[in-house]
Amino acid sequence: MKKAVLSLFLFYAAVGIQAQTDRDACWLNAATGAWEWGFFKDFAVHDARQWQYASVKEGRKKTAVTLRSGKETLKL
């Protein structure tokens, strides 16, 4: 169940990044109301850590985002 909620959340985050123009975006967990992601122009924040954008590839229907924090990489 936790993976399903996280997957849905990451999907909505990617969609939100695609629709984003010059605005920052912060995402809440719909089930708990907890703040989970912050997307800003130069970096993202998740799990109390700053993540750098390694890549952002925008397509017509999908945006792929790769984030890095130290040696850890997340793909959205």
mmCIF file of C-alpha atoms in Angstrom:
data_model
loop_
_atom_site.group_PDB
_atom_site.id
_atom_site.type_symbol
_atom_site.label_atom_id
_atom_site.label_comp_id
_atom_site.label_asym_id
_atom_site.label_seq_id
_atom_site.Cartn_x
_atom_site.Cartn_y
_atom_site.Cartn_z
ATOM 1 C CA MET A 1 0.000 0.000 0.000
ATOM 2 C CA LYS A 2 2.818 2.396 0.874
ATOM 3 C CA LYS A 3 4.475 1.806 -2.508
ATOM 4 C CA ALA A 4 1.197 2.448 -4.308
ATOM 5 C CA VAL A 5 0.675 5.756 -2.516
ATOM 6 C CA LEU A 6 4.274 6.805 -3.184
ATOM 7 C CA SER A 7 3.982 5.821 -6.857
ATOM 8 C CA LEU A 8 0.825 7.877 -7.256
ATOM 9 C CA PHE A 9 2.417 10.772 -5.465
ATOM 10 C CA LEU A 10 5.509 10.672 -7.696
ATOM 11 C CA PHE A 11 3.307 10.503 -10.781
ATOM 12 C CA TYR A 12 1.424 13.622 -9.698
ATOM 13 C CA ALA A 13 4.726 15.336 -8.892
ATOM 14 C CA ALA A 14 6.042 14.639 -12.393
ATOM 15 C CA VAL A 15 2.805 15.899 -13.939
ATOM 16 C CA GLY A 16 3.006 19.003 -11.763
ATOM 17 C CA ILE A 17 6.574 19.696 -12.837
ATOM 18 C CA GLN A 18 5.514 19.427 -16.466
ATOM 19 C CA ALA A 19 2.697 21.933 -15.931
ATOM 20 C CA GLN A 20 4.888 24.233 -13.853
ATOM 21 C CA THR A 21 6.019 27.516 -15.343
ATOM 22 C CA ASP A 22 7.848 29.973 -13.082
ATOM 23 C CA ARG A 23 6.224 28.825 -9.841
ATOM 24 C CA ASP A 24 7.592 26.674 -7.067
ATOM 25 C CA ALA A 25 5.543 23.640 -6.091
ATOM 26 C CA CYS A 26 5.178 21.828 -2.785
ATOM 27 C CA TRP A 27 3.431 18.475 -2.597
ATOM 28 C CA LEU A 28 1.545 16.940 0.300
ATOM 29 C CA ASN A 29 0.788 13.282 0.922
ATOM 30 C CA ALA A 30 -2.950 13.077 0.241
ATOM 31 C CA ALA A 31 -3.458 10.317 2.824
ATOM 32 C CA THR A 32 -1.576 11.896 5.745
ATOM 33 C CA GLY A 33 -1.418 15.592 4.841
ATOM 34 C CA ALA A 34 2.348 15.518 5.459
ATOM 35 C CA TRP A 35 4.600 17.704 3.310
ATOM 36 C CA GLU A 36 6.772 15.394 1.192
ATOM 37 C CA TRP A 37 8.243 17.220 -1.804
ATOM 38 C CA GLY A 38 9.251 20.757 -2.655
ATOM 39 C CA PHE A 39 10.189 21.600 -6.238
ATOM 40 C CA PHE A 40 12.061 24.841 -6.801
ATOM 41 C CA LYS A 41 13.913 26.360 -9.741
ATOM 42 C CA ASP A 42 17.383 25.031 -8.849
ATOM 43 C CA PHE A 43 16.689 22.106 -6.499
ATOM 44 C CA ALA A 44 14.076 19.859 -4.898
ATOM 45 C CA VAL A 45 13.548 18.965 -1.221
ATOM 46 C CA HIS A 46 12.460 15.509 -0.035
ATOM 47 C CA ASP A 47 12.952 13.625 3.218
ATOM 48 C CA ALA A 48 14.581 16.710 4.798
ATOM 49 C CA ARG A 49 17.334 16.651 2.148
ATOM 50 C CA GLN A 50 18.159 18.872 -0.791
ATOM 51 C CA TRP A 51 18.206 17.140 -4.193
ATOM 52 C CA GLN A 52 19.846 18.517 -7.315
ATOM 53 C CA TYR A 53 18.208 18.077 -10.704
ATOM 54 C CA ALA A 54 20.448 15.668 -12.621
ATOM 55 C CA SER A 55 18.111 15.826 -15.620
ATOM 56 C CA VAL A 56 14.643 16.944 -16.637
ATOM 57 C CA LYS A 57 13.338 15.570 -19.934
ATOM 58 C CA GLU A 58 10.041 17.004 -21.051
ATOM 59 C CA GLY A 59 7.907 15.127 -23.537
ATOM 60 C CA ARG A 60 4.463 15.811 -24.927
ATOM 61 C CA LYS A 61 2.660 13.666 -22.351
ATOM 62 C CA LYS A 62 5.325 12.872 -19.773
ATOM 63 C CA THR A 63 8.190 14.475 -17.888
ATOM 64 C CA ALA A 64 11.086 12.387 -16.563
ATOM 65 C CA VAL A 65 13.041 13.868 -13.654
ATOM 66 C CA THR A 66 16.246 12.478 -12.175
ATOM 67 C CA LEU A 67 17.343 13.840 -8.797
ATOM 68 C CA ARG A 68 20.643 13.370 -6.941
ATOM 69 C CA SER A 69 21.589 13.842 -3.315
ATOM 70 C CA GLY A 70 25.128 12.724 -2.576
ATOM 71 C CA LYS A 71 25.491 9.238 -4.067
ATOM 72 C CA GLU A 72 21.728 8.552 -4.092
ATOM 73 C CA THR A 73 19.645 8.969 -7.262
ATOM 74 C CA LEU A 74 15.861 9.099 -7.619
ATOM 75 C CA LYS A 75 14.009 8.857 -10.914
ATOM 76 C CA LEU A 76 10.502 10.300 -11.123
#
